[in-house]
Coordinates of C-alpha atoms and ligand atoms in Angstrom, one line a residue:
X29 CA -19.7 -8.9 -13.8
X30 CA -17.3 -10.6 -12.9
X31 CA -16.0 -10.8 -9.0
X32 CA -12.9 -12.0 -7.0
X33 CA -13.6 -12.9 -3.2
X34 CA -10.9 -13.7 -1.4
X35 CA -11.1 -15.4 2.1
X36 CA -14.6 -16.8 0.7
X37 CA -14.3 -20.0 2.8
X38 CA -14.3 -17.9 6.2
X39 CA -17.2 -16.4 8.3
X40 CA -18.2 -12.8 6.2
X41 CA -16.5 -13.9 2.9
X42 CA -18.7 -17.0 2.8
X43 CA -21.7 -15.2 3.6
X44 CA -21.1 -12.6 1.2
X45 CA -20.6 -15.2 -1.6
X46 CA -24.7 -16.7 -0.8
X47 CA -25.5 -12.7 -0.5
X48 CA -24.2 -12.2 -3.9
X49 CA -25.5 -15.4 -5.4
X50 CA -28.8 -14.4 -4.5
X51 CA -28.9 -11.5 -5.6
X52 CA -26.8 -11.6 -8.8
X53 CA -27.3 -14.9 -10.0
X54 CA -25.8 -13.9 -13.5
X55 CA -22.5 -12.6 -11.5
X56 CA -19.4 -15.0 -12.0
X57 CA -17.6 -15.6 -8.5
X58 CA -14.1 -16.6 -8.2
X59 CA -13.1 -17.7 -4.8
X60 CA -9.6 -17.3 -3.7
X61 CA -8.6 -19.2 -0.1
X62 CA -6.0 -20.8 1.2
X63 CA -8.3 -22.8 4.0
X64 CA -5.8 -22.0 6.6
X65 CA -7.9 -23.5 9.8
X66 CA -10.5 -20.2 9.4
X67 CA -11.4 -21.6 6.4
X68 CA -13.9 -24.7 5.5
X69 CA -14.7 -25.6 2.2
X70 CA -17.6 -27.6 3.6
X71 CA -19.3 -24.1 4.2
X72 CA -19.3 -23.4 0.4
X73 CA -20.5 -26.9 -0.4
X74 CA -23.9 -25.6 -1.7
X75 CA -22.3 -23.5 -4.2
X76 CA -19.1 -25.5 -5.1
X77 CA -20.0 -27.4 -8.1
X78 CA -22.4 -24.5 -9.3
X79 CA -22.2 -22.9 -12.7
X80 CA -20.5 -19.1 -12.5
X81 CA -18.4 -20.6 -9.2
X82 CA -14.9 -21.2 -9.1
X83 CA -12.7 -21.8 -6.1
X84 CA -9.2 -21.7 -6.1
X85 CA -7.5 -22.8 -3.4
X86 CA -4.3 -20.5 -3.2
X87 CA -2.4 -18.0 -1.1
X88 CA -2.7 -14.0 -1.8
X89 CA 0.9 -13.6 -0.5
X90 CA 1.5 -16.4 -3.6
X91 CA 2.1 -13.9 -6.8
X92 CA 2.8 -17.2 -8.6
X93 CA -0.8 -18.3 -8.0
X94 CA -2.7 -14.6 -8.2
X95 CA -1.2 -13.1 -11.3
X96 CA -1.8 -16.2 -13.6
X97 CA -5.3 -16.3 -12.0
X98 CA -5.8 -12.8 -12.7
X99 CA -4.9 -12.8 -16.2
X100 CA -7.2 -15.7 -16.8
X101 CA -10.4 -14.4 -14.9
X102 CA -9.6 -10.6 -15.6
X103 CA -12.3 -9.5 -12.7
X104 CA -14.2 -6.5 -12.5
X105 CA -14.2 -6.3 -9.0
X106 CA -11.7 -8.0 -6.2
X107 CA -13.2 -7.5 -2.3
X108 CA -10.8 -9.2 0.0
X109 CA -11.9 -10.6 3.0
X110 CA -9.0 -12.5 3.5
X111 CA -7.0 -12.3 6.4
X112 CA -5.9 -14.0 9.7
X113 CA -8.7 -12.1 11.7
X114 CA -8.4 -13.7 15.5
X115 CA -7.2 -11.0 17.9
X116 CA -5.5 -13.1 20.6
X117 CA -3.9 -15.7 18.0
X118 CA -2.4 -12.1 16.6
X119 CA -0.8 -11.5 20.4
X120 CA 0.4 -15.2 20.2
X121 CA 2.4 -14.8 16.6
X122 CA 2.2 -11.7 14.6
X123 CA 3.8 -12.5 11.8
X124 CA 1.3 -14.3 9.8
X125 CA -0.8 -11.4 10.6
X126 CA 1.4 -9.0 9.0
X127 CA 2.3 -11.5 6.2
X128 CA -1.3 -12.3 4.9
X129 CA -2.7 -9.1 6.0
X130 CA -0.4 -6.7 4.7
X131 CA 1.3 -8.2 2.0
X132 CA -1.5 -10.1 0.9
X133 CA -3.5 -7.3 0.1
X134 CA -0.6 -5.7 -1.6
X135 CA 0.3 -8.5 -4.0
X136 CA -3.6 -8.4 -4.4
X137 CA -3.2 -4.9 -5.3
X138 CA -0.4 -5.4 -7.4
X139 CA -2.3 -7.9 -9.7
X140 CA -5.3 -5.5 -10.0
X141 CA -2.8 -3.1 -11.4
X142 CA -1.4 -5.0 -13.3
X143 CA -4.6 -6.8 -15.5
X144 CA -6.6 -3.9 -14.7
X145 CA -9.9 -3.6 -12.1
X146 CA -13.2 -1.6 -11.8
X147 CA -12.9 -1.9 -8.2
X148 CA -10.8 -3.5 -5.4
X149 CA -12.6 -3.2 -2.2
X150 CA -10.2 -3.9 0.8
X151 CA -12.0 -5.0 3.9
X152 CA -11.4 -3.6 7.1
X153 CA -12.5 -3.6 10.6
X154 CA -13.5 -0.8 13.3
X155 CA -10.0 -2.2 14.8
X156 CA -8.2 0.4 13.3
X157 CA -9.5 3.6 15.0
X158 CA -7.8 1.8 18.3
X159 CA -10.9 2.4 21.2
X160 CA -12.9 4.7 23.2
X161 CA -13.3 5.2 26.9
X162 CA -16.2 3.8 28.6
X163 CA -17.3 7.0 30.1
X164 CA -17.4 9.1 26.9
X165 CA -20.3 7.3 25.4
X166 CA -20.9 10.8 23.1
X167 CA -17.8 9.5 21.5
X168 CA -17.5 7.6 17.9
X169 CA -15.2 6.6 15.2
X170 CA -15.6 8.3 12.6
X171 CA -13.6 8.3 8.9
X172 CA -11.8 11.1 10.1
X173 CA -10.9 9.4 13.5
X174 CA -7.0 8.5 13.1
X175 CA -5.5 5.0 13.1
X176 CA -4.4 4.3 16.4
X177 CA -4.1 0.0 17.2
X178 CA -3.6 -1.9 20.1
X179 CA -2.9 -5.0 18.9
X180 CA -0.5 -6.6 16.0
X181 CA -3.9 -7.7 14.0
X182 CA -5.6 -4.3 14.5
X183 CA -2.2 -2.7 13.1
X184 CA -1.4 -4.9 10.2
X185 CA -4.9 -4.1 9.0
X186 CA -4.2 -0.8 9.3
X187 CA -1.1 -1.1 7.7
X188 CA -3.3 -2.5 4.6
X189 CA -5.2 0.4 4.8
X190 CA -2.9 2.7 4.4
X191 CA -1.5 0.7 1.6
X192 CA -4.3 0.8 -0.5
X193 CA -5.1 4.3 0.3
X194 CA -1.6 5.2 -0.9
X195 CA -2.1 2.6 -4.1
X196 CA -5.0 5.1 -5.0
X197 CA -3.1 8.2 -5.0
X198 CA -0.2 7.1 -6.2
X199 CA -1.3 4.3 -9.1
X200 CA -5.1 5.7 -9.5
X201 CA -6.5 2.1 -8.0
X202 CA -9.8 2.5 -7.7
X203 CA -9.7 1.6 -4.3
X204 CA -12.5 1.4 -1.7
X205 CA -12.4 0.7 2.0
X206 CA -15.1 -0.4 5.0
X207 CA -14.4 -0.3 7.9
X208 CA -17.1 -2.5 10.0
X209 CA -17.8 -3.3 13.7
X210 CA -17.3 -6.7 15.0
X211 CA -20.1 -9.5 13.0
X212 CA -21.8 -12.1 14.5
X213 CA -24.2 -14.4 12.5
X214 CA -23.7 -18.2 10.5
X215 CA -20.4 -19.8 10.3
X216 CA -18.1 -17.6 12.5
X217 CA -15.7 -20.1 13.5
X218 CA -16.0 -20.9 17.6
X219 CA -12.9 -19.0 18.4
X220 CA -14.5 -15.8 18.4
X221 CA -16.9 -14.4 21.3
X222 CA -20.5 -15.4 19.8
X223 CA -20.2 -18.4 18.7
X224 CA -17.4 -19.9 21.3
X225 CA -20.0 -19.2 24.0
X226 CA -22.8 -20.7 22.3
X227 CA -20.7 -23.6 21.5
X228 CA -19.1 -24.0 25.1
X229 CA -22.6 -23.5 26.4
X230 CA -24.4 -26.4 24.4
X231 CA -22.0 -28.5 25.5
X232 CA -21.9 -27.5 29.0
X233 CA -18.6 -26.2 29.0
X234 CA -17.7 -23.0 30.6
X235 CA -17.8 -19.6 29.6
X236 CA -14.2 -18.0 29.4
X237 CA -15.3 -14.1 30.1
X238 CA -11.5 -12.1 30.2
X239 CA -11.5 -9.7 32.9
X240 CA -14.6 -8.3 34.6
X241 CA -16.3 -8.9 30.9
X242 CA -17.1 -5.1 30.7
X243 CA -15.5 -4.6 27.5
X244 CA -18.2 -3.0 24.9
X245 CA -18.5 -4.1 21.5
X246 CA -20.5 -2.6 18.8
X247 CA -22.7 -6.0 17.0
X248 CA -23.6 -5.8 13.7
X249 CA -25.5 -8.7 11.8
X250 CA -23.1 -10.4 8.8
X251 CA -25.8 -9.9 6.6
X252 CA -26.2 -6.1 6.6
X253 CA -22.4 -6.3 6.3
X254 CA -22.6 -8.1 3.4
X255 CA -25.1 -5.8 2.3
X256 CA -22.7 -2.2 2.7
X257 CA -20.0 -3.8 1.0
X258 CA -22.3 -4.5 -2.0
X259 CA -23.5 -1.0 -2.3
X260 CA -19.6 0.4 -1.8
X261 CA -18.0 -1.7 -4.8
X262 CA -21.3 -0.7 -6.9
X263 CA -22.1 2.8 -6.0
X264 CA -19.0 3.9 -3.7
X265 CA -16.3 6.5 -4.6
X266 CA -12.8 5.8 -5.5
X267 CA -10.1 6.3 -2.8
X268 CA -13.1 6.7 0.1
X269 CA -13.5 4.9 3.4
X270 CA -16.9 3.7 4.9
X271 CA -17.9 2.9 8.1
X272 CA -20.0 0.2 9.0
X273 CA -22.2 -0.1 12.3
X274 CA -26.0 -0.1 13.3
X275 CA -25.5 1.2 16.8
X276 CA -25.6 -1.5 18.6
X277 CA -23.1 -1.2 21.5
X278 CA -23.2 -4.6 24.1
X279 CA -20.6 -5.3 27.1
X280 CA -19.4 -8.9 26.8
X281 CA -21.0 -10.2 30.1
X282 CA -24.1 -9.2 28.6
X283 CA -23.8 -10.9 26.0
X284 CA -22.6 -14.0 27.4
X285 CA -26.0 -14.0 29.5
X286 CA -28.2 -13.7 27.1
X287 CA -26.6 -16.5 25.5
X288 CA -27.2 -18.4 28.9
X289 CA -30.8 -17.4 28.6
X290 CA -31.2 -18.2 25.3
X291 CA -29.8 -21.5 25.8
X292 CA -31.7 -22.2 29.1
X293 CA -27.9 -22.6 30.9
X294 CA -27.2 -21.1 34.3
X295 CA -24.9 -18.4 34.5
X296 CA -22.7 -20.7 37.2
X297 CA -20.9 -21.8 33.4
X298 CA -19.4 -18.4 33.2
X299 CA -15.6 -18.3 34.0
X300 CA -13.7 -14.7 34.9
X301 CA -10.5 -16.0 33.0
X302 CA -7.2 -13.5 32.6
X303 CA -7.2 -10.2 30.7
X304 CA -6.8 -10.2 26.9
X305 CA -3.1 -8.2 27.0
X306 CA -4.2 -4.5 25.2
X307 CA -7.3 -5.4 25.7
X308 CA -9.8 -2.7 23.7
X309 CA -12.4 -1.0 25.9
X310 CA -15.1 0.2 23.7
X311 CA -15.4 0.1 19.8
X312 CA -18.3 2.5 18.6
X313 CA -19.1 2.8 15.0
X314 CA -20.7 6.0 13.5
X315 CA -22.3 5.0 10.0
X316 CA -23.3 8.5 9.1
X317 CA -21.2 8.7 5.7
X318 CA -22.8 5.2 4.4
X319 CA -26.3 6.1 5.4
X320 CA -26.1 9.5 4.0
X321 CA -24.1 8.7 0.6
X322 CA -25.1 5.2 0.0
X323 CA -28.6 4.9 1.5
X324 CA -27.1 1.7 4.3
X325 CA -29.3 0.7 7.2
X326 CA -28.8 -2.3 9.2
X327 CA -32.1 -4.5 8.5
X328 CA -31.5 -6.8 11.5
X329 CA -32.2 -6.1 14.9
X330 CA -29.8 -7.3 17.7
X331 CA -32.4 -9.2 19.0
X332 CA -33.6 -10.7 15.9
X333 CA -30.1 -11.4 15.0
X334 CA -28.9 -13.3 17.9
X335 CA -31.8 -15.2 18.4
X336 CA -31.2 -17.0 14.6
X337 CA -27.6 -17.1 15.3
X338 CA -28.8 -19.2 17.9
X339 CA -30.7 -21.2 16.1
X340 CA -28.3 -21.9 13.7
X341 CA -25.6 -23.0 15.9
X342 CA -28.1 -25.2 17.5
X343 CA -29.5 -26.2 13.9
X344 CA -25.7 -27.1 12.6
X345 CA -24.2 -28.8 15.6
X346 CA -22.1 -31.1 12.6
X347 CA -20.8 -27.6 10.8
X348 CA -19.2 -26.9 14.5
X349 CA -18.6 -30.2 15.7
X350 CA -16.5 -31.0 12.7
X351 CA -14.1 -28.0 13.8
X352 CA -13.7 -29.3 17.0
X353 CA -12.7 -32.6 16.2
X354 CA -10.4 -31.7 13.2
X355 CA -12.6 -33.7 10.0
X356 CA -13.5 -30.3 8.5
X357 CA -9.5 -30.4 7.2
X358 CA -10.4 -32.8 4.9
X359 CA -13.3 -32.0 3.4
Ligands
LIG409 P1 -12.2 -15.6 9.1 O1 -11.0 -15.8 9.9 O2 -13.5 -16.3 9.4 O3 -11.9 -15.9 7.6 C1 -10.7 -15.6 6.9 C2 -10.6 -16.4 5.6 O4 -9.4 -16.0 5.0 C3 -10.5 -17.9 5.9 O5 -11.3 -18.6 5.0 C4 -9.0 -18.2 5.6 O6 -8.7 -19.5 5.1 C5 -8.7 -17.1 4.5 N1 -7.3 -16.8 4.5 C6 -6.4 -16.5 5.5 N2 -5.2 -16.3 5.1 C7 -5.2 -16.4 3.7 C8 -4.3 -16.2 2.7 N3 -3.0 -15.9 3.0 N4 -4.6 -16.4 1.4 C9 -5.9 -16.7 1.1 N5 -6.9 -16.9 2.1 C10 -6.5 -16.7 3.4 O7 -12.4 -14.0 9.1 P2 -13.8 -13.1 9.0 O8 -14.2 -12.9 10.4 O9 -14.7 -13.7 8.0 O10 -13.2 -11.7 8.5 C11 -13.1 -11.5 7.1 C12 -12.5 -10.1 7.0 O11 -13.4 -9.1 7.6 C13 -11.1 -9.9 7.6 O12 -10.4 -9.1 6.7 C14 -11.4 -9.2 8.9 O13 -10.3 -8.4 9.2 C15 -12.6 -8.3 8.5 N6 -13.5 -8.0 9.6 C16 -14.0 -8.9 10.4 C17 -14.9 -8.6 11.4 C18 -15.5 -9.6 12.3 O14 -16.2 -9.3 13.3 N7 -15.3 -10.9 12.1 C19 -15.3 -7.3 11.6 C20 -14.8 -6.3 10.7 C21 -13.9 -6.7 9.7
LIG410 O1 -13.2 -16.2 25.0 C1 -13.4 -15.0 24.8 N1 -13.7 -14.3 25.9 C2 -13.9 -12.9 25.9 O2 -14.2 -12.3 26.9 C3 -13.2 -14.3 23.6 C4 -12.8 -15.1 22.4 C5 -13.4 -13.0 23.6 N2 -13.7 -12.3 24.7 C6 -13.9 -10.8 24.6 C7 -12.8 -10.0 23.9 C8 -13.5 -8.9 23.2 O3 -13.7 -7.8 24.2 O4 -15.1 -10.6 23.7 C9 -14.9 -9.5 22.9 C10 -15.0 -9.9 21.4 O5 -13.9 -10.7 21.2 P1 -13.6 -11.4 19.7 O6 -14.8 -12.2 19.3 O7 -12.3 -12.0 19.8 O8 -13.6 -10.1 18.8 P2 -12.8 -8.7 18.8 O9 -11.5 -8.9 19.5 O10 -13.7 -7.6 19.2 O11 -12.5 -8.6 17.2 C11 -13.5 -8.9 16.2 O12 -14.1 -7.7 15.7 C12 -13.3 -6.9 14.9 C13 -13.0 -9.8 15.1 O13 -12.4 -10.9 15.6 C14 -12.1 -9.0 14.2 O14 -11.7 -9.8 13.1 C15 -12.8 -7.8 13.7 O15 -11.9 -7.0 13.0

C-alpha cells in the first residue's frame, strides 16, 4: 500500500505518520509539506532517512509539484491533513486559509482523478457544524447537523467539504471525510490552547484565557484520532462522513488549571485577555456512526492523556524551545 500524507510535518499529520509506521511497517509513505511555520521537519527526523519514507517538500495549491508527484508515486490512498489550522491567525488573514484549505484540497482532488486513487480521505474538524449553546448540553453534532461556521478557517474547511463531497457525486472519487473534535497530545505547535499554556507556564509566563474562559471544548487524544482515520481509509464507505469524539467536553479555565496543577504553578499566572471575535461556545462531538459501523473507541482517557502530554512538553523543552526562538526554520 502505498499512502500520501499531506501536512505530515504538523501536529496530527506527524503523529499519524509514527501511527502508521508502527503499524504498517511494509506501507510506503510519501509526505507532502510545505513547512509553512506549522510545520518542522525536525519532528519527522526519526523517520526521514527511513526506507519506505519520502518527503517532499511542496505546496498542494502547486499542481506543477502534485501532478508529477502523483504520476510517479501513483498512491493508493491520499489523507490530507494539510491545512492552515490556527483559528485566530484565520480572523487575522483569511486568505491563506481559503487558498491552502480549499483549493489545496481540490488540486489534491484533481490529481487523484487524474492518476487514479483507492481512497482520498479529506480531514476535517468539528468546526464545521458551527456550535452549541451552553445550556443545551442534550445537544450534539451529528453527520446530519448542517454546516454552519463562525470563523473564515471553520468555513474554508467547510468549503473543502463540500468540495469533496460534490467530487464524489459528480466524478465517483472515492471520497471519505472525519470530522474530529479539537486534539491535544505530542507536537501541537504552542499556538494552540494545550500546549501554549503548558509552554507559558514552564516558563512562568502568563496564561492568556479569552474572555471569562468558559468556552467548552470537546478533547480528544491525537492518537485515537490517528486511530479513526486508519479504520475510515481501510474499512469506511465512499462519499460518507465520520465523526470523531470520545465525550470528553472541558471549559477552557478548567483546563488551564489543571495545567497549573499539573505543573505545580499558581493560578495568579492566569490572564483574562480580550474575547476571540465569533468566538465558538461549545463544540460537542457525537461518534455514534464510527462506533457503530467501524468499531472506534477512544483508548485514552482525558486524564491519562493530559498527564503524558505533560510530560512530553516537559520531556522536549528543545522540540518547543526551538519554535520560539526561530532555529526549527532551518532544520
Ligand atoms: P498543523 O497546523 O499543526 O499542521 C498543518 C501542516 O500542514 C503543517 O505541517 C504545514 O506546514 C502544512 N501545510 C500548511 N499549508 C500547506 C500547503 N499549502 N501545502 C502543504 N502543506 C501545508 O495542523 P494540525 O493541528 O495537525 O491539523 C491537521 C488537520 O487536522 C487540519 O486539516 C485541521 O483542519 C484538522 N483538524 C485539527 C484539529 C486539531 O485539534 N488540531 C481537530 C480537527 C481537525
Ligand atoms: O491563548 C488562548 N486562549 C484561549 O482562551 C488560545 C490559543 C485559545 N483559547 C481558547 C479558544 C478556544 O475556546 O481555547 C479554546 C481552544 O482554542 P484553540 O486551541 O485555538 O482551538 P480551537 O479554536 O477550538 O480549534 C481547534 O480545534 C478544532 C484547532 O485549532 C482546529 O484546527 C480544529 O479544527
Amino acid at each position: 500500500m502505498k499512502i500520501i500524507v499531506t501536512g505530515g510535518a504538523g501536529f496530527i499529520g506527524s503523529n499519524f505518520i509514527f501511527y502508521l509506521r508502527k503499524k504498517y511497517p511494509d506501507y510506503r509513505i510519501v509526505c507532502i509539506d510545505k513547512l509553512t511555520y506549522a510545520g518542522n521537519l525536525h519532528t519527522l527526523k526519526g523517520i526521514l532517512n527511513s526506507e519506505n519514507f519520502r518527503f517532499v517538500k511542496a505546496d498542494i495549491c502547486d499542481r506543477k509539484a502534485v501532478d508529477p508527484l502523483f504520476a510517479e508515486e501513483r498512491p493508493d490512498i491520499v489523507v490530507n491533513f494539510a491545512a492552515e489550522s490556527h483559528v485566530d491567525r484565520s480572523i487575522e488573514n483569511p486568505e491563506i486559509f481559503l487558498q491552502t484549505n480549499i483549493i489545496g484540497t481540490a488540486v489534491l482532488m484533481d490529481a487523484c482523478r487524474e492518476y487514479g486513487i483507492k481512497r482520498f480521505h479529506q480531514v476535517s474538524t468539528d468546526e464545521v457544524y458551527g456550535d452549541l449553546p451552553l445550556d443545551r448540553p442534550d445537544l450534539f453534532f451529528t453527520e446530519r447537523t448542517p454546516p454552519h461556521t463562525s470563523s473564515p478557517y471553520s468555513s474554508s474547511k467547510a468549503s473543502a467539504d463540500l468540495l469533496a463531497l460534490a467530487y464524489h457525486r459528480t466524478y465517483q472519487l472515492p471520497v471519505t471525510i472525519s470530522r474530529c473534535s479539537n486534539n491535544y497530545g505530542p507536537y501541537q505547535f504552542p499556538e494552540k490552547l494545550i500546549p501554549l499554556m503548558i509552554v507559558n507556564a514552564l516558563n512562568d509566563k502568563p496564561l492568556p484565557v479569552y474572555g471569562e474562559g468558559i468556552n467548552v471544548r470537546d478533547w480528544l487524544y491525537v492518537e485515537d484520532h490517528c486511530k479513526a482515520i486508519d479504520m475510515i481509509i481501510h474499512n469506511g464507505k465512499d462519499g460518507e462522513v465520520y465523526n470523531v469524539g470520545g465525550h470528553n467536553e472541558m471549559r477552557n479555565m478548567d483546563i488551564v488549571k489543571l495545567i497549573c496543577k499539573e505543573l505545580g504553578k499558581p493560578e495568579s499566572l492566569i490572564e483574562h485577555v480580550t474575547d476571540r471575535k465569533g468566538h465558538d461556545m461549545r463544540y460537542a462531538i457525537d461518534p455514534a456512526k464510527i462506533h457503530a459501523e467501524l468499531g472506534w473507541l477512544p483508548d485514552t482517557k482525558f486524564e491519562n492523556g493530559i498527564k503524558t502530554t505533560i510530560n512530553w512538553y516537559i520531556n522536549n523543552k528543545n522540540w518547543w524551545e526551538s519554535i520560539l526562538n526561530g532555529a526549527y526554520r532551518n532544520y
